[in-house]
Amino acid sequence: MDPHTQQSAGQNSQGPVPTSVVVDIHRLTSEDNDPKLLRESAGSESCCIVRIPHSLALINHKAYEPKIVSIGPYHHGKEHLKMAQQHKRRFLKFLVAKVEENGTDPQELVNAVSSLEGDIRGSYSEDLGLESEKLVEMMVLDGCFILTLFFVVSGKVVYTNLDDPIFRMPWILPSIRADLLLLENQVPFVLLQALFETSKLVTSSSCLNELAFEFFDYSLHKPETFWTKHYSLEAKHLLDLIRKTFVPVPCQRSNKENYLTVLCCSKGKRKASSKSSLNDNGFLGFVLSAKKLHLRGIKFKPRMNTDSILDIRFSNGVLHIPPVVMDDFTATVFLNCVAFEQLYADSSNHITSYVAFMACLINEESDAAFLSERRILENYFGTEEEVSRFYKSIGKDVALDLERSYLAKVFEGVNEYSSKGFHVHCAEFVHTHFDSPWTFASSFAALLLLMFAALQVFFAAYSYFKPPKGK
């Protein structure tokens, strides 16, 4: 082979000489102009309307999506919601006519919303990608639709169209109430307050909270005295307003510190990723199911003298739990309140704590039946198995710091009481031998046989040591 050919072949066998790749670091760090799915400021106190994460939506996506009406930008324009969208302009026309009759320029409604554009955009966790005109138009339509519902249902404004399907068809208003309490279906409360004050259709003696409570009371069924206590509540949106009415104590701001991520009642087990959930005595942790606690001497009684289902107490071996009505509306509210508490950094964790506690108690179908028998659970949701499955699913992948839970003392007290003591052994003995008529009968028969055997031994021994006289 020619020497030049050999040299050329040797160079080719080594492959191409690598060249340096030039990437402009400044281009990589330049700001992306595309809409952000999660804004950098989404963790601020003002950002309170958040998209449901995929992990939560997988559990029950239907609980987070509106069935009849879209409010705000997240579900705007969906095909199955167009029917209610058509009625929004009709409601706006009615409200504008009432505002004009009252001597107010209806254009002030638009001006009130336009002045809040910055606050409105800051309330959502993602860039909306809407021009100012489109955003203001959406907020005016949605806000006035909600206000008209409140005005008409509360009777503050006279409504003469008795054949209006929104108010006439029995299924529509309950569906709207549920849709107005979905986390992704909210507008800022400050927007509703501004429209309410600008309209001047209601006297100063009434507040927006009062009208909202009258509207939702048809699904929540609370006495008037209950709602009166909450007229002064401040909230981020309607879901937050209703959530706060459940809280038996003033809302506490959560700390943006370490959270304990737990899998509440996953496959019947209570798991913790850290020992920080336990106190010095080791009793602060998730509790056993209702039937297992019952076997360890815990008694369950409905707590009637309270107006909050969250007001659970434990004393002297008795769990006092306020009765709860489980239906589709309650389930939807629970799911969205838990999502809000998980996604809004400045929220308390009251609903999450309550749901986690109930998820521990209702671990199986028999636990739901047990609580129903004791008038703690009123089930309109479905079978006991469906109730159990609901609580298992709602507690999955939920971040909860038990030490900062309002039920921390209850968790701790129940675990301590059910872990040791004479009452635990006594309860287990009673359950083993006297829990049902059959076990009672067999235990009683065994006891009789034991007594007869003891008597037989006694008389045999007595006759041996003290035989009858004359023998």
Tab-separated table of C-alpha atoms in Angstrom:
chain	number	residue	atom	x	y	z
A	1	MET	CA	0.000	0.000	0.000
A	2	ASP	CA	1.205	3.512	-0.804
A	3	PRO	CA	2.586	5.358	2.270
A	4	HIS	CA	0.251	8.269	1.654
A	5	THR	CA	-2.691	5.862	1.463
A	6	GLN	CA	-1.686	4.263	4.772
A	7	GLN	CA	-1.480	7.670	6.440
A	8	SER	CA	-4.909	8.654	5.120
A	9	ALA	CA	-6.440	5.362	6.303
A	10	GLY	CA	-4.951	5.852	9.752
A	11	GLN	CA	-6.509	9.279	10.057
A	12	ASN	CA	-9.941	7.993	8.977
A	13	SER	CA	-9.819	5.158	11.529
A	14	GLN	CA	-9.528	7.674	14.344
A	15	GLY	CA	-12.874	9.276	13.382
A	16	PRO	CA	-13.732	12.968	13.017
A	17	VAL	CA	-12.063	15.454	15.244
A	18	PRO	CA	-14.632	16.750	17.826
A	19	THR	CA	-15.508	20.415	17.600
A	20	SER	CA	-16.581	22.608	20.521
A	21	VAL	CA	-20.333	23.331	20.830
A	22	VAL	CA	-21.132	26.976	21.461
A	23	VAL	CA	-24.286	27.711	23.498
A	24	ASP	CA	-25.136	31.254	24.458
A	25	ILE	CA	-25.712	31.199	28.219
A	26	HIS	CA	-27.447	34.568	28.062
A	27	ARG	CA	-29.980	33.169	25.601
A	28	LEU	CA	-30.744	30.308	28.029
A	29	THR	CA	-31.322	32.731	30.881
A	30	SER	CA	-33.395	35.168	28.842
A	31	GLU	CA	-37.007	35.542	29.872
A	32	ASP	CA	-39.485	33.203	28.216
A	33	ASN	CA	-42.372	35.114	26.637
A	34	ASP	CA	-44.764	32.146	26.679
A	35	PRO	CA	-47.589	32.146	29.277
A	36	LYS	CA	-46.488	30.663	32.575
A	37	LEU	CA	-48.439	27.700	33.945
A	38	LEU	CA	-47.245	28.602	37.436
A	39	ARG	CA	-46.173	32.192	37.944
A	40	GLU	CA	-43.092	32.965	39.987
A	41	SER	CA	-45.278	34.895	42.448
A	42	ALA	CA	-47.851	32.084	42.783
A	43	GLY	CA	-46.745	31.520	46.379
A	44	SER	CA	-47.724	35.027	47.453
A	45	GLU	CA	-50.651	35.795	49.735
A	46	SER	CA	-52.590	37.417	46.900
A	47	CYS	CA	-52.474	34.308	44.670
A	48	CYS	CA	-55.429	32.235	45.868
A	49	ILE	CA	-56.989	30.630	42.759
A	50	VAL	CA	-54.794	27.736	41.713
A	51	ARG	CA	-54.977	24.976	39.140
A	52	ILE	CA	-55.554	21.536	40.616
A	53	PRO	CA	-52.349	19.465	40.256
A	54	HIS	CA	-52.495	16.370	38.100
A	55	SER	CA	-51.891	14.093	41.108
A	56	LEU	CA	-55.026	15.391	42.854
A	57	ALA	CA	-57.121	15.487	39.696
A	58	LEU	CA	-56.377	11.811	39.031
A	59	ILE	CA	-58.155	10.832	42.254
A	60	ASN	CA	-61.472	12.401	41.299
A	61	HIS	CA	-61.277	14.850	38.412
A	62	LYS	CA	-65.057	15.304	38.275
A	63	ALA	CA	-65.007	16.877	41.737
A	64	TYR	CA	-62.901	19.795	40.467
A	65	GLU	CA	-64.610	20.561	37.146
A	66	PRO	CA	-67.844	22.579	36.832
A	67	LYS	CA	-70.922	20.754	35.639
A	68	ILE	CA	-73.036	23.651	34.421
A	69	VAL	CA	-71.352	27.073	34.694
A	70	SER	CA	-67.807	28.368	34.295
A	71	ILE	CA	-66.617	31.183	36.537
A	72	GLY	CA	-63.292	32.813	35.778
A	73	PRO	CA	-60.801	31.893	33.040
A	74	TYR	CA	-59.795	28.298	33.789
A	75	HIS	CA	-62.883	26.585	32.334
A	76	HIS	CA	-64.116	29.411	30.122
A	77	GLY	CA	-65.387	28.346	26.696
A	78	LYS	CA	-65.834	24.629	27.361
A	79	GLU	CA	-68.568	23.089	25.240
A	80	HIS	CA	-70.716	21.603	28.015
A	81	LEU	CA	-70.811	24.961	29.845
A	82	LYS	CA	-72.117	27.097	26.975
A	83	MET	CA	-75.753	26.859	28.059
A	84	ALA	CA	-75.166	28.803	31.274
A	85	GLN	CA	-72.805	31.168	29.430
A	86	GLN	CA	-75.734	32.277	27.264
A	87	HIS	CA	-77.762	33.178	30.353
A	88	LYS	CA	-75.012	35.378	31.821
A	89	ARG	CA	-75.743	38.222	29.387
A	90	ARG	CA	-79.444	37.965	30.177
A	91	PHE	CA	-78.675	38.260	33.888
A	92	LEU	CA	-76.352	41.210	33.207
A	93	LYS	CA	-79.105	42.945	31.246
A	94	PHE	CA	-81.471	42.485	34.205
A	95	LEU	CA	-78.904	43.798	36.688
A	96	VAL	CA	-78.046	46.829	34.516
A	97	ALA	CA	-81.753	47.716	34.328
A	98	LYS	CA	-82.061	47.520	38.121
A	99	VAL	CA	-78.930	49.638	38.591
A	100	GLU	CA	-80.284	52.296	36.216
A	101	GLU	CA	-83.632	52.302	38.042
A	102	ASN	CA	-81.705	52.974	41.226
A	103	GLY	CA	-80.070	56.037	39.677
A	104	THR	CA	-76.577	54.606	39.179
A	105	ASP	CA	-74.637	54.653	35.925
A	106	PRO	CA	-74.120	50.959	35.015
A	107	GLN	CA	-70.807	51.860	33.371
A	108	GLU	CA	-69.506	52.226	36.928
A	109	LEU	CA	-69.645	48.426	37.169
A	110	VAL	CA	-67.092	48.162	34.360
A	111	ASN	CA	-64.963	50.923	35.884
A	112	ALA	CA	-64.940	49.125	39.245
A	113	VAL	CA	-63.712	45.913	37.640
A	114	SER	CA	-61.188	47.694	35.419
A	115	SER	CA	-59.585	49.359	38.443
A	116	LEU	CA	-58.997	45.907	39.960
A	117	GLU	CA	-57.345	44.341	36.902
A	118	GLY	CA	-53.952	44.043	38.576
A	119	ASP	CA	-55.435	42.407	41.691
A	120	ILE	CA	-57.488	40.052	39.546
A	121	ARG	CA	-54.492	38.879	37.520
A	122	GLY	CA	-52.470	38.459	40.704
A	123	SER	CA	-55.130	36.168	42.185
A	124	TYR	CA	-54.540	33.440	39.598
A	125	SER	CA	-51.567	31.088	39.671
A	126	GLU	CA	-50.876	31.226	35.941
A	127	ASP	CA	-50.616	33.940	33.329
A	128	LEU	CA	-54.079	34.248	31.845
A	129	GLY	CA	-52.997	35.304	28.358
A	130	LEU	CA	-56.015	37.602	28.053
A	131	GLU	CA	-56.063	41.199	26.899
A	132	SER	CA	-57.427	43.751	29.349
A	133	GLU	CA	-60.706	44.152	27.488
A	134	LYS	CA	-61.380	40.405	27.366
A	135	LEU	CA	-60.484	39.947	31.037
A	136	VAL	CA	-62.661	42.820	32.233
A	137	GLU	CA	-65.568	41.597	30.081
A	138	MET	CA	-65.283	38.100	31.572
A	139	MET	CA	-65.121	39.383	35.139
A	140	VAL	CA	-68.110	41.713	34.664
A	141	LEU	CA	-70.239	38.898	33.211
A	142	ASP	CA	-69.240	36.331	35.827
A	143	GLY	CA	-69.334	38.697	38.799
A	144	CYS	CA	-72.732	40.142	37.866
A	145	PHE	CA	-74.085	36.632	37.235
A	146	ILE	CA	-73.124	35.613	40.786
A	147	LEU	CA	-74.525	38.827	42.291
A	148	THR	CA	-77.822	38.440	40.430
A	149	LEU	CA	-78.169	34.918	41.807
A	150	PHE	CA	-77.550	36.234	45.322
A	151	PHE	CA	-79.981	39.157	44.916
A	152	VAL	CA	-82.812	37.036	43.523
A	153	VAL	CA	-82.485	34.037	45.880
A	154	SER	CA	-82.271	36.302	48.947
A	155	GLY	CA	-85.245	38.357	47.776
A	156	LYS	CA	-83.289	41.624	47.912
A	157	VAL	CA	-84.253	42.374	44.308
A	158	VAL	CA	-87.688	41.718	42.839
A	159	TYR	CA	-87.556	39.198	39.999
A	160	THR	CA	-90.728	38.843	37.946
A	161	ASN	CA	-89.785	36.138	35.436
A	162	LEU	CA	-91.395	33.187	37.186
A	163	ASP	CA	-90.632	30.855	34.276
A	164	ASP	CA	-86.873	31.451	34.293
A	165	PRO	CA	-85.332	27.956	33.949
A	166	ILE	CA	-82.363	28.905	36.162
A	167	PHE	CA	-84.713	29.269	39.122
A	168	ARG	CA	-87.548	27.035	37.940
A	169	MET	CA	-85.832	23.749	37.066
A	170	PRO	CA	-85.018	21.874	40.292
A	171	TRP	CA	-81.607	20.543	39.214
A	172	ILE	CA	-79.997	23.794	38.014
A	173	LEU	CA	-79.536	25.853	41.201
A	174	PRO	CA	-78.051	22.964	43.254
A	175	SER	CA	-75.587	22.338	40.426
A	176	ILE	CA	-74.672	26.028	40.299
A	177	ARG	CA	-74.105	26.101	44.062
A	178	ALA	CA	-71.669	23.210	43.788
A	179	ASP	CA	-69.907	24.814	40.809
A	180	LEU	CA	-69.457	28.096	42.688
A	181	LEU	CA	-67.440	26.259	45.353
A	182	LEU	CA	-64.855	24.698	43.035
A	183	LEU	CA	-61.315	25.986	43.491
A	184	GLU	CA	-60.674	26.395	39.766
A	185	ASN	CA	-64.061	28.109	39.325
A	186	GLN	CA	-63.506	31.221	41.423
A	187	VAL	CA	-63.192	34.967	41.029
A	188	PRO	CA	-61.567	37.124	43.716
A	189	PHE	CA	-63.926	38.102	46.519
A	190	VAL	CA	-62.719	41.691	46.235
A	191	LEU	CA	-64.244	41.737	42.736
A	192	LEU	CA	-67.650	40.621	44.021
A	193	GLN	CA	-67.426	43.146	46.856
A	194	ALA	CA	-66.647	45.981	44.429
A	195	LEU	CA	-69.578	45.093	42.157
A	196	PHE	CA	-71.867	44.718	45.179
A	197	GLU	CA	-70.978	48.158	46.524
A	198	THR	CA	-71.091	49.835	43.109
A	199	SER	CA	-74.545	48.470	42.281
A	200	LYS	CA	-76.078	50.076	45.405
A	201	LEU	CA	-79.053	47.743	45.111
A	202	VAL	CA	-78.964	46.640	48.733
A	203	THR	CA	-79.129	48.821	51.821
A	204	SER	CA	-76.069	49.285	53.975
A	205	SER	CA	-77.593	47.060	56.689
A	206	SER	CA	-76.945	43.994	54.527
A	207	CYS	CA	-73.527	42.727	53.524
A	208	LEU	CA	-72.310	40.499	50.731
A	209	ASN	CA	-71.547	37.674	53.172
A	210	GLU	CA	-75.185	37.638	54.274
A	211	LEU	CA	-76.418	37.250	50.691
A	212	ALA	CA	-73.871	34.531	49.961
A	213	PHE	CA	-74.857	32.588	53.071
A	214	GLU	CA	-78.550	32.767	52.158
A	215	PHE	CA	-77.709	31.366	48.730
A	216	PHE	CA	-75.594	28.447	49.975
A	217	ASP	CA	-77.834	27.659	52.948
A	218	TYR	CA	-80.144	25.714	50.646
A	219	SER	CA	-77.374	23.105	50.423
A	220	LEU	CA	-75.718	23.514	53.832
A	221	HIS	CA	-78.879	23.782	56.011
A	222	LYS	CA	-77.621	25.869	58.934
A	223	PRO	CA	-79.693	27.970	61.369
A	224	GLU	CA	-79.721	31.743	60.935
A	225	THR	CA	-77.814	32.211	64.187
A	226	PHE	CA	-74.949	30.207	62.711
A	227	TRP	CA	-74.616	32.457	59.663
A	228	THR	CA	-74.934	35.637	61.717
A	229	LYS	CA	-71.704	34.790	63.551
A	230	HIS	CA	-69.812	34.850	60.261
A	231	TYR	CA	-71.070	38.074	58.664
A	232	SER	CA	-67.736	39.769	59.340
A	233	LEU	CA	-65.554	37.041	57.818
A	234	GLU	CA	-62.909	38.093	55.302
A	235	ALA	CA	-62.192	35.674	52.484
A	236	LYS	CA	-60.244	35.329	49.261
A	237	HIS	CA	-63.187	33.927	47.282
A	238	LEU	CA	-66.489	32.098	47.824
A	239	LEU	CA	-64.852	28.725	48.508
A	240	ASP	CA	-62.643	30.298	51.176
A	241	LEU	CA	-65.678	32.059	52.675
A	242	ILE	CA	-67.641	28.821	53.103
A	243	ARG	CA	-64.512	26.982	54.273
A	244	LYS	CA	-64.016	29.475	57.083
A	245	THR	CA	-67.562	28.951	58.350
A	246	PHE	CA	-66.602	25.360	59.172
A	247	VAL	CA	-63.694	26.432	61.364
A	248	PRO	CA	-64.672	26.441	65.066
A	249	VAL	CA	-61.793	28.744	66.039
A	250	PRO	CA	-60.327	31.832	64.350
A	251	CYS	CA	-58.379	30.907	61.244
A	252	GLN	CA	-54.697	30.549	61.907
A	253	ARG	CA	-52.125	31.443	59.319
A	254	SER	CA	-50.024	28.473	58.404
A	255	ASN	CA	-46.260	28.576	58.689
A	256	LYS	CA	-44.273	28.220	55.487
A	257	GLU	CA	-41.989	25.757	57.199
A	258	ASN	CA	-41.388	22.035	56.976
A	259	TYR	CA	-44.485	20.033	56.194
A	260	LEU	CA	-44.815	16.362	56.916
A	261	THR	CA	-45.982	14.603	53.787
A	262	VAL	CA	-48.160	11.703	54.759
A	263	LEU	CA	-50.213	9.111	52.981
A	264	CYS	CA	-53.374	9.212	55.006
A	265	CYS	CA	-54.860	5.757	55.344
A	266	SER	CA	-53.199	4.391	52.222
A	267	LYS	CA	-53.958	0.654	52.163
A	268	GLY	CA	-55.035	0.890	55.766
A	269	LYS	CA	-51.622	2.024	56.998
A	270	ARG	CA	-50.544	5.297	58.530
A	271	LYS	CA	-47.232	6.304	57.063
A	272	ALA	CA	-44.973	9.194	57.963
A	273	SER	CA	-41.855	10.372	56.245
A	274	SER	CA	-40.315	11.747	59.395
A	275	LYS	CA	-40.322	11.187	63.141
A	276	SER	CA	-41.070	14.869	63.595
A	277	SER	CA	-44.769	13.986	63.702
A	278	LEU	CA	-44.338	12.344	67.074
A	279	ASN	CA	-44.124	14.136	70.370
A	280	ASP	CA	-41.834	13.189	73.214
A	281	ASN	CA	-44.280	10.495	74.399
A	282	GLY	CA	-44.619	9.011	70.926
A	283	PHE	CA	-48.432	9.247	70.859
A	284	LEU	CA	-48.910	12.003	68.277
A	285	GLY	CA	-49.660	10.049	65.109
A	286	PHE	CA	-52.532	8.750	63.049
A	287	VAL	CA	-55.172	6.784	64.913
A	288	LEU	CA	-56.666	3.357	64.293
A	289	SER	CA	-59.991	2.785	62.584
A	290	ALA	CA	-63.253	3.276	64.464
A	291	LYS	CA	-63.946	-0.409	65.064
A	292	LYS	CA	-60.396	-1.111	66.202
A	293	LEU	CA	-60.560	1.817	68.622
A	294	HIS	CA	-63.878	0.489	69.883
A	295	LEU	CA	-62.214	-2.855	70.594
A	296	ARG	CA	-59.640	-0.984	72.669
A	297	GLY	CA	-62.188	0.714	74.855
A	298	ILE	CA	-62.843	3.983	72.990
A	299	LYS	CA	-66.502	5.026	73.036
A	300	PHE	CA	-68.094	7.081	70.254
A	301	LYS	CA	-70.841	9.628	70.870
A	302	PRO	CA	-72.379	12.294	68.599
A	303	ARG	CA	-71.556	15.828	69.773
A	304	MET	CA	-74.768	17.792	69.466
A	305	ASN	CA	-73.980	21.048	71.298
A	306	THR	CA	-71.788	22.573	68.581
A	307	ASP	CA	-72.386	24.287	65.246
A	308	SER	CA	-69.209	23.059	63.545
A	309	ILE	CA	-68.562	19.530	62.330
A	310	LEU	CA	-64.857	20.160	62.941
A	311	ASP	CA	-65.339	20.550	66.691
A	312	ILE	CA	-64.180	17.055	67.724
A	313	ARG	CA	-63.397	16.421	71.405
A	314	PHE	CA	-61.873	13.514	73.323
A	315	SER	CA	-62.158	13.059	77.070
A	316	ASN	CA	-62.215	10.112	79.480
A	317	GLY	CA	-62.114	7.535	76.709
A	318	VAL	CA	-65.029	9.055	74.758
A	319	LEU	CA	-64.745	10.555	71.283
A	320	HIS	CA	-67.381	13.262	70.816
A	321	ILE	CA	-67.793	13.767	67.063
A	322	PRO	CA	-70.383	16.171	65.582
A	323	PRO	CA	-72.749	14.412	63.149
A	324	VAL	CA	-71.847	14.922	59.502
A	325	VAL	CA	-74.151	14.547	56.514
A	326	MET	CA	-72.284	12.882	53.663
A	327	ASP	CA	-73.699	13.676	50.240
A	328	ASP	CA	-72.327	14.765	46.865
A	329	PHE	CA	-72.304	18.452	47.842
A	330	THR	CA	-70.392	17.833	51.075
A	331	ALA	CA	-67.896	15.612	49.267
A	332	THR	CA	-67.258	18.299	46.637
A	333	VAL	CA	-66.757	20.984	49.290
A	334	PHE	CA	-64.347	18.783	51.266
A	335	LEU	CA	-62.264	17.934	48.190
A	336	ASN	CA	-61.934	21.537	47.056
A	337	CYS	CA	-61.284	22.884	50.561
A	338	VAL	CA	-58.477	20.348	51.027
A	339	ALA	CA	-57.051	21.314	47.633
A	340	PHE	CA	-57.182	25.007	48.580
A	341	GLU	CA	-55.445	24.391	51.905
A	342	GLN	CA	-52.754	22.385	50.145
A	343	LEU	CA	-52.134	24.912	47.373
A	344	TYR	CA	-52.581	28.257	49.144
A	345	ALA	CA	-49.594	28.914	51.391
A	346	ASP	CA	-51.415	31.273	53.767
A	347	SER	CA	-54.354	29.023	54.576
A	348	SER	CA	-54.946	27.103	57.788
A	349	ASN	CA	-55.233	23.298	57.580
A	350	HIS	CA	-58.502	22.770	59.456
A	351	ILE	CA	-60.404	20.882	56.755
A	352	THR	CA	-57.318	18.815	55.906
A	353	SER	CA	-56.891	17.858	59.576
A	354	TYR	CA	-60.562	16.926	59.907
A	355	VAL	CA	-60.579	14.844	56.724
A	356	ALA	CA	-57.351	13.076	57.742
A	357	PHE	CA	-58.866	12.188	61.131
A	358	MET	CA	-62.101	10.899	59.593
A	359	ALA	CA	-60.114	8.989	56.951
A	360	CYS	CA	-58.320	7.177	59.758
A	361	LEU	CA	-61.608	6.290	61.452
A	362	ILE	CA	-63.360	5.188	58.255
A	363	ASN	CA	-60.802	2.742	56.926
A	364	GLU	CA	-63.252	0.037	55.879
A	365	GLU	CA	-66.916	-0.399	55.025
A	366	SER	CA	-67.617	-1.734	58.522
A	367	ASP	CA	-66.218	1.466	60.050
A	368	ALA	CA	-68.695	3.606	58.088
A	369	ALA	CA	-71.536	1.341	59.200
A	370	PHE	CA	-70.296	1.534	62.795
A	371	LEU	CA	-70.340	5.366	62.806
A	372	SER	CA	-73.750	5.391	61.100
A	373	GLU	CA	-75.175	3.191	63.857
A	374	ARG	CA	-73.956	5.716	66.413
A	375	ARG	CA	-75.582	8.632	64.551
A	376	ILE	CA	-72.236	10.262	63.774
A	377	LEU	CA	-72.393	9.649	60.028
A	378	GLU	CA	-75.567	10.338	58.037
A	379	ASN	CA	-74.946	8.741	54.670
A	380	TYR	CA	-76.625	10.044	51.517
A	381	PHE	CA	-73.440	9.595	49.502
A	382	GLY	CA	-73.881	5.927	48.592
A	383	THR	CA	-72.962	2.643	50.189
A	384	GLU	CA	-70.697	2.418	53.218
A	385	GLU	CA	-67.995	1.098	50.896
A	386	GLU	CA	-68.237	4.246	48.749
A	387	VAL	CA	-67.914	6.440	51.850
A	388	SER	CA	-64.841	4.509	52.943
A	389	ARG	CA	-63.339	4.755	49.463
A	390	PHE	CA	-63.977	8.513	49.384
A	391	TYR	CA	-62.110	9.164	52.623
A	392	LYS	CA	-59.252	6.914	51.571
A	393	SER	CA	-58.847	8.780	48.280
A	394	ILE	CA	-59.173	12.302	49.687
A	395	GLY	CA	-56.335	11.693	52.127
A	396	LYS	CA	-53.797	10.412	49.604
A	397	ASP	CA	-50.590	12.419	49.134
A	398	VAL	CA	-51.772	15.174	51.463
A	399	ALA	CA	-49.214	17.331	53.249
A	400	LEU	CA	-50.172	17.660	56.907
A	401	ASP	CA	-48.089	18.695	59.891
A	402	LEU	CA	-49.781	16.948	62.803
A	403	GLU	CA	-47.991	19.089	65.364
A	404	ARG	CA	-49.690	22.185	63.916
A	405	SER	CA	-53.057	20.505	63.436
A	406	TYR	CA	-55.938	21.791	65.533
A	407	LEU	CA	-56.689	18.102	66.287
A	408	ALA	CA	-53.180	17.343	67.576
A	409	LYS	CA	-54.416	16.830	71.163
A	410	VAL	CA	-57.192	14.526	69.929
A	411	PHE	CA	-54.779	12.394	67.900
A	412	GLU	CA	-52.428	12.218	70.863
A	413	GLY	CA	-55.136	11.503	73.456
A	414	VAL	CA	-56.786	8.732	71.458
A	415	ASN	CA	-53.480	6.988	70.764
A	416	GLU	CA	-52.380	7.189	74.391
A	417	TYR	CA	-55.701	5.923	75.743
A	418	SER	CA	-55.929	3.038	73.271
A	419	SER	CA	-52.323	1.876	73.681
A	420	LYS	CA	-52.278	0.620	77.262
A	421	GLY	CA	-54.218	0.237	80.496
A	422	PHE	CA	-56.687	-2.098	82.162
A	423	HIS	CA	-59.574	-0.694	80.108
A	424	VAL	CA	-57.893	-1.910	76.902
A	425	HIS	CA	-57.607	-5.505	78.148
A	426	CYS	CA	-61.110	-5.358	79.598
A	427	ALA	CA	-62.577	-4.131	76.310
A	428	GLU	CA	-60.733	-6.830	74.358
A	429	PHE	CA	-62.012	-9.502	76.773
A	430	VAL	CA	-65.601	-8.269	76.499
A	431	HIS	CA	-65.373	-8.158	72.703
A	432	THR	CA	-63.874	-11.644	72.482
A	433	HIS	CA	-66.418	-13.316	74.726
A	434	PHE	CA	-69.562	-11.155	74.736
A	435	ASP	CA	-69.611	-9.207	71.470
A	436	SER	CA	-72.483	-11.152	69.852
A	437	PRO	CA	-75.276	-13.430	71.088
A	438	TRP	CA	-73.389	-16.479	69.802
A	439	THR	CA	-70.116	-15.648	71.530
A	440	PHE	CA	-72.073	-14.726	74.663
A	441	ALA	CA	-73.938	-18.065	74.592
A	442	SER	CA	-70.768	-20.080	74.049
A	443	SER	CA	-68.926	-18.156	76.760
A	444	PHE	CA	-71.846	-18.565	79.160
A	445	ALA	CA	-72.032	-22.314	78.438
A	446	ALA	CA	-68.289	-22.656	78.983
A	447	LEU	CA	-68.626	-20.741	82.249
A	448	LEU	CA	-71.435	-23.052	83.408
A	449	LEU	CA	-69.402	-26.142	82.532
A	450	LEU	CA	-66.468	-24.671	84.436
A	451	MET	CA	-68.688	-23.974	87.442
A	452	PHE	CA	-70.177	-27.496	87.364
A	453	ALA	CA	-66.716	-29.007	87.080
A	454	ALA	CA	-65.515	-26.889	90.012
A	455	LEU	CA	-68.535	-27.928	92.106
A	456	GLN	CA	-67.963	-31.564	91.246
A	457	VAL	CA	-64.327	-31.346	92.319
A	458	PHE	CA	-65.348	-29.525	95.493
A	459	PHE	CA	-67.933	-32.094	96.577
A	460	ALA	CA	-65.632	-34.962	95.679
A	461	ALA	CA	-62.889	-33.487	97.850
A	462	TYR	CA	-65.321	-32.639	100.620
A	463	SER	CA	-66.698	-36.188	100.764
A	464	TYR	CA	-63.159	-37.556	100.838
A	465	PHE	CA	-61.911	-35.438	103.702
A	466	LYS	CA	-65.196	-35.380	105.614
A	467	PRO	CA	-67.025	-38.634	104.947
A	468	PRO	CA	-70.576	-39.012	106.312
A	469	LYS	CA	-70.777	-40.226	109.915
A	470	GLY	CA	-71.341	-43.948	110.425
A	471	LYS	CA	-69.103	-44.894	107.497
